[in-house]
Each structure stands twice: as C-alpha cells, then as structure tokens.
C-alpha atoms as a PDB file:
ATOM      1  CA  UNK A   1      63.475 -48.209   0.762  1.00  0.00           C
ATOM      2  CA  UNK A   2      60.567 -48.879  -1.605  1.00  0.00           C
ATOM      3  CA  UNK A   3      57.900 -46.184  -1.380  1.00  0.00           C
ATOM      4  CA  UNK A   4      54.327 -47.045  -0.423  1.00  0.00           C
ATOM      5  CA  UNK A   5      53.139 -45.770  -3.811  1.00  0.00           C
ATOM      6  CA  UNK A   6      55.315 -48.289  -5.662  1.00  0.00           C
ATOM      7  CA  UNK A   7      53.841 -51.159  -3.665  1.00  0.00           C
ATOM      8  CA  UNK A   8      50.312 -50.574  -4.924  1.00  0.00           C
ATOM      9  CA  UNK A   9      49.061 -52.726  -7.806  1.00  0.00           C
ATOM     10  CA  UNK A  10      48.027 -50.893 -10.968  1.00  0.00           C
ATOM     11  CA  UNK A  11      44.402 -51.998 -11.163  1.00  0.00           C
ATOM     12  CA  UNK A  12      41.946 -51.925 -14.059  1.00  0.00           C
ATOM     13  CA  UNK A  13      38.347 -52.669 -13.140  1.00  0.00           C
ATOM     14  CA  UNK A  14      36.074 -54.262 -15.812  1.00  0.00           C
ATOM     15  CA  UNK A  15      32.443 -55.272 -15.250  1.00  0.00           C
ATOM     16  CA  UNK A  16      30.011 -56.811 -17.750  1.00  0.00           C
ATOM     17  CA  UNK A  17      26.809 -58.840 -17.360  1.00  0.00           C
ATOM     18  CA  UNK A  18      27.367 -59.620 -13.708  1.00  0.00           C
ATOM     19  CA  UNK A  19      31.019 -60.606 -14.023  1.00  0.00           C
ATOM     20  CA  UNK A  20      33.706 -58.490 -12.401  1.00  0.00           C
ATOM     21  CA  UNK A  21      37.319 -58.647 -13.612  1.00  0.00           C
ATOM     22  CA  UNK A  22      40.473 -57.028 -12.258  1.00  0.00           C
ATOM     23  CA  UNK A  23      43.495 -56.643 -14.546  1.00  0.00           C
ATOM     24  CA  UNK A  24      46.730 -55.863 -12.728  1.00  0.00           C
ATOM     25  CA  UNK A  25      50.507 -56.099 -12.838  1.00  0.00           C
ATOM     26  CA  UNK A  26      52.448 -58.827 -11.067  1.00  0.00           C
ATOM     27  CA  UNK A  27      53.599 -58.463  -7.489  1.00  0.00           C
ATOM     28  CA  UNK A  28      57.214 -59.281  -6.675  1.00  0.00           C
ATOM     29  CA  UNK A  29      58.417 -61.369  -3.761  1.00  0.00           C
ATOM     30  CA  UNK A  30      58.938 -58.255  -1.623  1.00  0.00           C
ATOM     31  CA  UNK A  31      55.569 -56.656  -2.474  1.00  0.00           C
ATOM     32  CA  UNK A  32      53.190 -59.630  -2.433  1.00  0.00           C
ATOM     33  CA  UNK A  33      52.106 -59.027   1.177  1.00  0.00           C
ATOM     34  CA  UNK A  34      50.935 -55.519   0.324  1.00  0.00           C
ATOM     35  CA  UNK A  35      49.244 -56.689  -2.878  1.00  0.00           C
ATOM     36  CA  UNK A  36      47.217 -59.275  -0.987  1.00  0.00           C
ATOM     37  CA  UNK A  37      46.122 -56.843   1.711  1.00  0.00           C
ATOM     38  CA  UNK A  38      45.180 -54.122  -0.762  1.00  0.00           C
ATOM     39  CA  UNK A  39      43.165 -56.499  -2.932  1.00  0.00           C
ATOM     40  CA  UNK A  40      41.064 -57.752  -0.073  1.00  0.00           C
ATOM     41  CA  UNK A  41      41.009 -55.370   2.871  1.00  0.00           C
ATOM     42  CA  UNK A  42      42.176 -51.859   2.132  1.00  0.00           C
ATOM     43  CA  UNK A  43      42.119 -49.782  -1.041  1.00  0.00           C
ATOM     44  CA  UNK A  44      40.210 -52.408  -3.043  1.00  0.00           C
ATOM     45  CA  UNK A  45      37.958 -53.996  -0.414  1.00  0.00           C
ATOM     46  CA  UNK A  46      34.950 -53.205  -2.615  1.00  0.00           C
ATOM     47  CA  UNK A  47      36.405 -55.521  -5.269  1.00  0.00           C
ATOM     48  CA  UNK A  48      36.183 -58.623  -3.039  1.00  0.00           C
ATOM     49  CA  UNK A  49      38.746 -60.638  -4.981  1.00  0.00           C
ATOM     50  CA  UNK A  50      38.230 -64.410  -4.652  1.00  0.00           C
ATOM     51  CA  UNK A  51      40.884 -65.629  -7.101  1.00  0.00           C
ATOM     52  CA  UNK A  52      44.111 -64.410  -8.686  1.00  0.00           C
ATOM     53  CA  UNK A  53      45.044 -65.858 -12.082  1.00  0.00           C
ATOM     54  CA  UNK A  54      48.794 -65.744 -12.738  1.00  0.00           C
ATOM     55  CA  UNK A  55      49.572 -66.203 -16.441  1.00  0.00           C
ATOM     56  CA  UNK A  56      53.270 -65.294 -16.272  1.00  0.00           C
ATOM     57  CA  UNK A  57      56.239 -66.957 -14.610  1.00  0.00           C
ATOM     58  CA  UNK A  58      56.228 -67.533 -10.868  1.00  0.00           C
ATOM     59  CA  UNK A  59      57.899 -64.544  -9.194  1.00  0.00           C
ATOM     60  CA  UNK A  60      56.351 -64.577  -5.715  1.00  0.00           C
ATOM     61  CA  UNK A  61      55.066 -66.961  -3.021  1.00  0.00           C
ATOM     62  CA  UNK A  62      51.298 -67.510  -2.947  1.00  0.00           C
ATOM     63  CA  UNK A  63      50.990 -67.899   0.840  1.00  0.00           C
ATOM     64  CA  UNK A  64      50.238 -64.194   1.508  1.00  0.00           C
ATOM     65  CA  UNK A  65      47.200 -64.439  -0.793  1.00  0.00           C
ATOM     66  CA  UNK A  66      46.052 -67.728   0.712  1.00  0.00           C
ATOM     67  CA  UNK A  67      46.269 -66.289   4.227  1.00  0.00           C
ATOM     68  CA  UNK A  68      43.649 -63.675   3.331  1.00  0.00           C
ATOM     69  CA  UNK A  69      41.401 -66.162   1.526  1.00  0.00           C
ATOM     70  CA  UNK A  70      42.448 -65.518  -2.087  1.00  0.00           C
ATOM     71  CA  UNK A  71      43.130 -68.583  -4.247  1.00  0.00           C
ATOM     72  CA  UNK A  72      46.006 -68.301  -6.742  1.00  0.00           C
ATOM     73  CA  UNK A  73      45.894 -70.237 -10.032  1.00  0.00           C
ATOM     74  CA  UNK A  74      49.139 -70.569 -12.005  1.00  0.00           C
ATOM     75  CA  UNK A  75      48.191 -70.786 -15.703  1.00  0.00           C
ATOM     76  CA  UNK A  76      51.329 -69.560 -17.449  1.00  0.00           C
ATOM     77  CA  UNK A  77      51.474 -69.281 -21.228  1.00  0.00           C
ATOM     78  CA  UNK A  78      53.894 -67.670 -23.681  1.00  0.00           C
ATOM     79  CA  UNK A  79      54.518 -63.945 -23.327  1.00  0.00           C
ATOM     80  CA  UNK A  80      52.884 -61.883 -26.081  1.00  0.00           C
ATOM     81  CA  UNK A  81      50.712 -64.765 -27.258  1.00  0.00           C
ATOM     82  CA  UNK A  82      47.051 -65.817 -27.230  1.00  0.00           C
ATOM     83  CA  UNK A  83      46.002 -68.318 -24.528  1.00  0.00           C
ATOM     84  CA  UNK A  84      45.880 -71.981 -25.613  1.00  0.00           C
ATOM     85  CA  UNK A  85      42.608 -73.922 -25.484  1.00  0.00           C
ATOM     86  CA  UNK A  86      43.363 -75.704 -22.204  1.00  0.00           C
ATOM     87  CA  UNK A  87      43.909 -72.373 -20.436  1.00  0.00           C
ATOM     88  CA  UNK A  88      40.681 -70.973 -21.897  1.00  0.00           C
ATOM     89  CA  UNK A  89      38.694 -74.003 -20.716  1.00  0.00           C
ATOM     90  CA  UNK A  90      40.025 -73.623 -17.157  1.00  0.00           C
ATOM     91  CA  UNK A  91      39.310 -69.879 -17.298  1.00  0.00           C
ATOM     92  CA  UNK A  92      35.685 -70.352 -18.374  1.00  0.00           C
ATOM     93  CA  UNK A  93      35.140 -73.121 -15.834  1.00  0.00           C
ATOM     94  CA  UNK A  94      36.420 -70.905 -13.013  1.00  0.00           C
ATOM     95  CA  UNK A  95      34.243 -67.973 -14.091  1.00  0.00           C
ATOM     96  CA  UNK A  96      31.126 -70.153 -14.256  1.00  0.00           C
ATOM     97  CA  UNK A  97      31.885 -71.488 -10.790  1.00  0.00           C
ATOM     98  CA  UNK A  98      32.595 -68.112  -9.198  1.00  0.00           C
ATOM     99  CA  UNK A  99      29.812 -66.067 -10.773  1.00  0.00           C
ATOM    100  CA  UNK A 100      27.083 -68.640 -11.430  1.00  0.00           C
ATOM    101  CA  UNK A 101      27.779 -71.123  -8.638  1.00  0.00           C
ATOM    102  CA  UNK A 102      27.018 -70.769  -4.911  1.00  0.00           C
ATOM    103  CA  UNK A 103      27.881 -67.293  -3.637  1.00  0.00           C
ATOM    104  CA  UNK A 104      31.204 -67.229  -1.887  1.00  0.00           C
ATOM    105  CA  UNK A 105      33.240 -64.514  -0.186  1.00  0.00           C
ATOM    106  CA  UNK A 106      36.974 -64.743   0.592  1.00  0.00           C
ATOM    107  CA  UNK A 107      37.340 -66.112   4.100  1.00  0.00           C
ATOM    108  CA  UNK A 108      39.761 -63.388   5.099  1.00  0.00           C
ATOM    109  CA  UNK A 109      37.332 -60.515   4.578  1.00  0.00           C
ATOM    110  CA  UNK A 110      36.165 -59.998   8.155  1.00  0.00           C
ATOM    111  CA  UNK A 111      34.924 -56.467   7.547  1.00  0.00           C
ATOM    112  CA  UNK A 112      31.167 -57.001   7.682  1.00  0.00           C
ATOM    113  CA  UNK A 113      30.700 -56.831   3.921  1.00  0.00           C
ATOM    114  CA  UNK A 114      27.700 -58.347   2.141  1.00  0.00           C
ATOM    115  CA  UNK A 115      28.554 -62.034   1.705  1.00  0.00           C
ATOM    116  CA  UNK A 116      26.030 -62.445  -1.122  1.00  0.00           C
ATOM    117  CA  UNK A 117      28.175 -60.300  -3.434  1.00  0.00           C
ATOM    118  CA  UNK A 118      29.905 -62.523  -6.034  1.00  0.00           C
ATOM    119  CA  UNK A 119      33.121 -60.517  -5.766  1.00  0.00           C
ATOM    120  CA  UNK A 120      35.705 -60.353  -8.540  1.00  0.00           C
ATOM    121  CA  UNK A 121      38.467 -62.346 -10.197  1.00  0.00           C
ATOM    122  CA  UNK A 122      41.904 -60.772 -10.720  1.00  0.00           C
ATOM    123  CA  UNK A 123      44.242 -61.628 -13.606  1.00  0.00           C
ATOM    124  CA  UNK A 124      47.849 -60.581 -14.001  1.00  0.00           C
ATOM    125  CA  UNK A 125      50.835 -61.078 -16.262  1.00  0.00           C
ATOM    126  CA  UNK A 126      54.126 -59.228 -15.707  1.00  0.00           C
ATOM    127  CA  UNK A 127      53.019 -55.675 -16.482  1.00  0.00           C
ATOM    128  CA  UNK A 128      49.310 -56.355 -17.016  1.00  0.00           C
ATOM    129  CA  UNK A 129      49.171 -55.179 -20.638  1.00  0.00           C
ATOM    130  CA  UNK A 130      49.260 -58.402 -22.664  1.00  0.00           C
ATOM    131  CA  UNK A 131      48.271 -61.869 -21.527  1.00  0.00           C
ATOM    132  CA  UNK A 132      46.044 -60.761 -18.641  1.00  0.00           C
ATOM    133  CA  UNK A 133      43.817 -58.348 -20.610  1.00  0.00           C
ATOM    134  CA  UNK A 134      43.562 -60.942 -23.411  1.00  0.00           C
ATOM    135  CA  UNK A 135      41.898 -63.399 -21.011  1.00  0.00           C
ATOM    136  CA  UNK A 136      39.431 -60.733 -19.906  1.00  0.00           C
ATOM    137  CA  UNK A 137      38.688 -59.708 -23.507  1.00  0.00           C
ATOM    138  CA  UNK A 138      37.874 -63.310 -24.452  1.00  0.00           C
ATOM    139  CA  UNK A 139      35.533 -63.578 -21.461  1.00  0.00           C
ATOM    140  CA  UNK A 140      33.731 -60.403 -22.558  1.00  0.00           C
ATOM    141  CA  UNK A 141      33.242 -61.901 -26.024  1.00  0.00           C
ATOM    142  CA  UNK A 142      31.866 -65.131 -24.576  1.00  0.00           C
ATOM    143  CA  UNK A 143      29.436 -62.977 -22.578  1.00  0.00           C
ATOM    144  CA  UNK A 144      28.121 -61.413 -25.792  1.00  0.00           C
ATOM    145  CA  UNK A 145      30.289 -58.338 -26.387  1.00  0.00           C
ATOM    146  CA  UNK A 146      31.562 -57.932 -29.947  1.00  0.00           C
ATOM    147  CA  UNK A 147      35.249 -58.531 -30.619  1.00  0.00           C
ATOM    148  CA  UNK A 148      35.993 -54.902 -31.458  1.00  0.00           C
ATOM    149  CA  UNK A 149      34.013 -53.561 -28.502  1.00  0.00           C
ATOM    150  CA  UNK A 150      35.928 -55.812 -26.110  1.00  0.00           C
ATOM    151  CA  UNK A 151      39.270 -54.656 -27.506  1.00  0.00           C
ATOM    152  CA  UNK A 152      38.294 -50.983 -27.371  1.00  0.00           C
ATOM    153  CA  UNK A 153      36.777 -51.202 -23.880  1.00  0.00           C
ATOM    154  CA  UNK A 154      39.898 -52.691 -22.350  1.00  0.00           C
ATOM    155  CA  UNK A 155      42.200 -50.320 -24.225  1.00  0.00           C
ATOM    156  CA  UNK A 156      40.127 -47.359 -23.045  1.00  0.00           C
ATOM    157  CA  UNK A 157      40.632 -48.490 -19.448  1.00  0.00           C
ATOM    158  CA  UNK A 158      44.202 -49.761 -19.751  1.00  0.00           C
ATOM    159  CA  UNK A 159      46.185 -47.747 -22.282  1.00  0.00           C
ATOM    160  CA  UNK A 160      48.637 -49.814 -24.293  1.00  0.00           C
ATOM    161  CA  UNK A 161      46.928 -53.161 -23.758  1.00  0.00           C
ATOM    162  CA  UNK A 162      47.571 -55.896 -26.373  1.00  0.00           C
ATOM    163  CA  UNK A 163      50.284 -56.211 -28.994  1.00  0.00           C
ATOM    164  CA  UNK A 164      49.534 -56.516 -32.719  1.00  0.00           C
ATOM    165  CA  UNK A 165      49.594 -60.304 -32.619  1.00  0.00           C
ATOM    166  CA  UNK A 166      47.094 -60.407 -29.764  1.00  0.00           C
ATOM    167  CA  UNK A 167      44.801 -57.870 -31.420  1.00  0.00           C
ATOM    168  CA  UNK A 168      44.718 -59.984 -34.577  1.00  0.00           C
ATOM    169  CA  UNK A 169      43.891 -63.109 -32.560  1.00  0.00           C
ATOM    170  CA  UNK A 170      41.140 -61.288 -30.672  1.00  0.00           C
ATOM    171  CA  UNK A 171      39.593 -59.956 -33.880  1.00  0.00           C
ATOM    172  CA  UNK A 172      39.503 -63.477 -35.312  1.00  0.00           C
ATOM    173  CA  UNK A 173      38.215 -65.132 -32.145  1.00  0.00           C
ATOM    174  CA  UNK A 174      34.835 -66.859 -32.506  1.00  0.00           C
ATOM    175  CA  UNK A 175      32.803 -66.813 -29.298  1.00  0.00           C
ATOM    176  CA  UNK A 176      30.624 -69.849 -28.577  1.00  0.00           C
ATOM    177  CA  UNK A 177      28.447 -68.605 -25.704  1.00  0.00           C
ATOM    178  CA  UNK A 178      30.538 -70.559 -23.212  1.00  0.00           C
ATOM    179  CA  UNK A 179      29.745 -68.070 -20.450  1.00  0.00           C
ATOM    180  CA  UNK A 180      25.999 -67.969 -21.012  1.00  0.00           C
ATOM    181  CA  UNK A 181      24.483 -68.067 -17.528  1.00  0.00           C
ATOM    182  CA  UNK A 182      22.218 -71.077 -18.053  1.00  0.00           C
ATOM    183  CA  UNK A 183      24.714 -72.997 -20.118  1.00  0.00           C
ATOM    184  CA  UNK A 184      23.491 -76.316 -18.726  1.00  0.00           C
ATOM    185  CA  UNK A 185      19.942 -75.582 -19.917  1.00  0.00           C
ATOM    186  CA  UNK A 186      19.676 -75.510 -23.703  1.00  0.00           C
ATOM    187  CA  UNK A 187      17.231 -72.901 -24.987  1.00  0.00           C
ATOM    188  CA  UNK A 188      16.225 -75.120 -27.910  1.00  0.00           C
ATOM    189  CA  UNK A 189      13.446 -77.612 -26.982  1.00  0.00           C
ATOM    190  CA  UNK A 190      14.427 -79.891 -29.863  1.00  0.00           C
ATOM    191  CA  UNK A 191      17.362 -81.309 -27.957  1.00  0.00           C
ATOM    192  CA  UNK A 192      16.081 -81.185 -24.380  1.00  0.00           C
ATOM    193  CA  UNK A 193      16.041 -84.540 -22.616  1.00  0.00           C
ATOM    194  CA  UNK A 194      14.763 -85.221 -19.074  1.00  0.00           C
ATOM    195  CA  UNK A 195      17.883 -87.156 -18.126  1.00  0.00           C
ATOM    196  CA  UNK A 196      20.494 -84.964 -19.823  1.00  0.00           C
ATOM    197  CA  UNK A 197      23.451 -84.219 -17.592  1.00  0.00           C
ATOM    198  CA  UNK A 198      25.730 -81.302 -18.525  1.00  0.00           C
ATOM    199  CA  UNK A 199      29.371 -82.257 -19.027  1.00  0.00           C
ATOM    200  CA  UNK A 200      32.045 -79.964 -17.588  1.00  0.00           C
ATOM    201  CA  UNK A 201      34.733 -81.659 -19.695  1.00  0.00           C
ATOM    202  CA  UNK A 202      34.494 -80.876 -23.413  1.00  0.00           C
ATOM    203  CA  UNK A 203      33.864 -83.658 -25.904  1.00  0.00           C
ATOM    204  CA  UNK A 204      34.838 -83.266 -29.550  1.00  0.00           C
ATOM    205  CA  UNK A 205      31.701 -83.700 -31.629  1.00  0.00           C
ATOM    206  CA  UNK A 206      32.985 -82.290 -34.907  1.00  0.00           C
ATOM    207  CA  UNK A 207      30.818 -79.847 -36.906  1.00  0.00           C
ATOM    208  CA  UNK A 208      27.523 -78.825 -35.245  1.00  0.00           C
ATOM    209  CA  UNK A 209      24.589 -80.933 -36.379  1.00  0.00           C
ATOM    210  CA  UNK A 210      21.187 -81.850 -35.034  1.00  0.00           C
ATOM    211  CA  UNK A 211      21.727 -84.756 -32.628  1.00  0.00           C
ATOM    212  CA  UNK A 212      19.642 -87.898 -32.292  1.00  0.00           C
ATOM    213  CA  UNK A 213      19.034 -88.845 -28.672  1.00  0.00           C
ATOM    214  CA  UNK A 214      19.028 -92.359 -27.315  1.00  0.00           C
ATOM    215  CA  UNK A 215      19.151 -93.579 -23.750  1.00  0.00           C
ATOM    216  CA  UNK A 216      22.753 -93.793 -22.615  1.00  0.00           C
ATOM    217  CA  UNK A 217      22.404 -96.858 -20.392  1.00  0.00           C
ATOM    218  CA  UNK A 218      18.999 -98.360 -21.064  1.00  0.00           C
ATOM    219  CA  UNK A 219      18.316-101.743 -19.557  1.00  0.00           C
ATOM    220  CA  UNK A 220      21.850-102.880 -20.337  1.00  0.00           C
ATOM    221  CA  UNK A 221      24.258-102.283 -17.430  1.00  0.00           C
ATOM    222  CA  UNK A 222      27.534-101.234 -19.102  1.00  0.00           C
ATOM    223  CA  UNK A 223      25.914 -99.743 -22.202  1.00  0.00           C
ATOM    224  CA  UNK A 224      28.146 -96.722 -23.031  1.00  0.00           C
ATOM    225  CA  UNK A 225      26.618 -93.267 -22.541  1.00  0.00           C
ATOM    226  CA  UNK A 226      25.511 -91.325 -25.597  1.00  0.00           C
ATOM    227  CA  UNK A 227      26.938 -87.830 -26.033  1.00  0.00           C
ATOM    228  CA  UNK A 228      25.212 -85.068 -27.950  1.00  0.00           C
ATOM    229  CA  UNK A 229      25.234 -81.304 -28.347  1.00  0.00           C
ATOM    230  CA  UNK A 230      22.968 -78.555 -29.588  1.00  0.00           C
ATOM    231  CA  UNK A 231      23.089 -78.056 -33.342  1.00  0.00           C
ATOM    232  CA  UNK A 232      21.931 -74.451 -33.139  1.00  0.00           C
ATOM    233  CA  UNK A 233      25.253 -72.995 -32.028  1.00  0.00           C
ATOM    234  CA  UNK A 234      24.923 -73.306 -28.248  1.00  0.00           C
ATOM    235  CA  UNK A 235      27.697 -75.897 -28.095  1.00  0.00           C
ATOM    236  CA  UNK A 236      26.077 -77.384 -24.999  1.00  0.00           C
ATOM    237  CA  UNK A 237      27.275 -80.877 -24.214  1.00  0.00           C
ATOM    238  CA  UNK A 238      25.182 -83.579 -22.593  1.00  0.00           C
ATOM    239  CA  UNK A 239      25.583 -87.092 -21.298  1.00  0.00           C
ATOM    240  CA  UNK A 240      22.335 -89.005 -21.612  1.00  0.00           C
ATOM    241  CA  UNK A 241      21.253 -91.687 -19.217  1.00  0.00           C
ATOM    242  CA  UNK A 242      18.000 -93.228 -18.041  1.00  0.00           C
ATOM    243  CA  UNK A 243      15.877 -90.987 -15.838  1.00  0.00           C
END
C-alpha cells in the first residue's frame, strides 16, 4: 500500500510582483485524486491553484482536477529542453489572464476563502526539476528579474533544478516585458493612438523601429488594418482602426 507521505506533491512556492507560481512533480494515475485535493482544499488551500500546466507526457486523467475547479493545460515539450515559442506565448497569455484579468477563484474551493485573491498557477514536468522550473524562470525574467537572479532563486528553493543546457538557454534569454501589467497601454506617448486595439496574437514586425500610424479602415470599407508596435522596446502590438 502506498503511504500517505508518498502521495503528497513536492511543492515549490515562488512569488514575484503579484504572480504566484507552484512548481511540482507529476502525479500518477493512482495519486491524482490526492494531488487535486491537496492543491485546492487541504495542505495547500492557501495556494488557491486555478490552473495546472503539464509539460511532460500524459500520465494521469485530468477529471479529478476538473472536479475541484482546476483547469489542466497539456503543453508537452521535449524533456531537458527549453520551451518553444508557441508554448511560451500560451504561457504568457495564461498568466496575463489569470493575474491581470478579472479575479477568479477555483469553483471547487467552498471553504469561505477570499475570492478576490488571484490564486496561483501550478506547473509540473515528471520530477519538477527541468521543464517546469524553466517556465517559471522565464516568467520571472519577463516580470523584470535578471536572468541570473531567476536561476539562483529557483535553485535556492528547488535544489537540482535545471540541467546545463537549460541553464545556458536561460542565461541567453532576452526578456521583452511580455508580462508587464499594463501591456496593452504603451508608456511612450509617441505611439499612442485613440483607436489602438491590443492584439493577443503576435505579429512579426521585424526589427523594432518607430512606427508611422495611419487609420486602419478609414472611409474605405475593406481597407486592411494597419499594424504597428512600439519602437522603444515594449514590443506592444496594436491594430489601428477608426475611433
């Protein structure tokens, strides 16, 4: 019989600039029920997990998490590697939604907790020492932490995190402020436009340069929209149309 101690997830708690991350190991098919209950209701109720990001192969059913109001996202990528761009974009989009969007609490909470609390997002790979902490480290960098500080912080909390290949990728990673809280509001007046609409989907603009704005639709119905971005390094993306 599996002991109660072995059923508990090995949790690492990381908080920075209002975002709350949980790094953990993967549950197995016979332990997923306990994982879900611990993450939401028992030992870790203070963590208020809204989402679980699974970046390894599928080894358990997601229904036990869904029953307690936790959404599971399956974003698998190669073991021991750095996440590809499409995974990073989904990761940043989820974090902006959960921490900067309308406040939401997992529906299965039911314990009288403060529903205004943004909660936390959990990430796991198989053992929780490679792919999962890499995603959290990249988020810390996009929030303004230096590359080396992010690596050292996570390693201080989760001994043995990252392999040499991942450390090298993290050291070379160039953050682009993609988790700045007011990402849809450029801080540079030069490119502000009253009818600018922030684009969730990235558009490839090439090297940053000062954009020239024109009306995206004008008086011509069917005139294609004009896309532009901030040339000061914000990498904000806008679709312009008539106000």
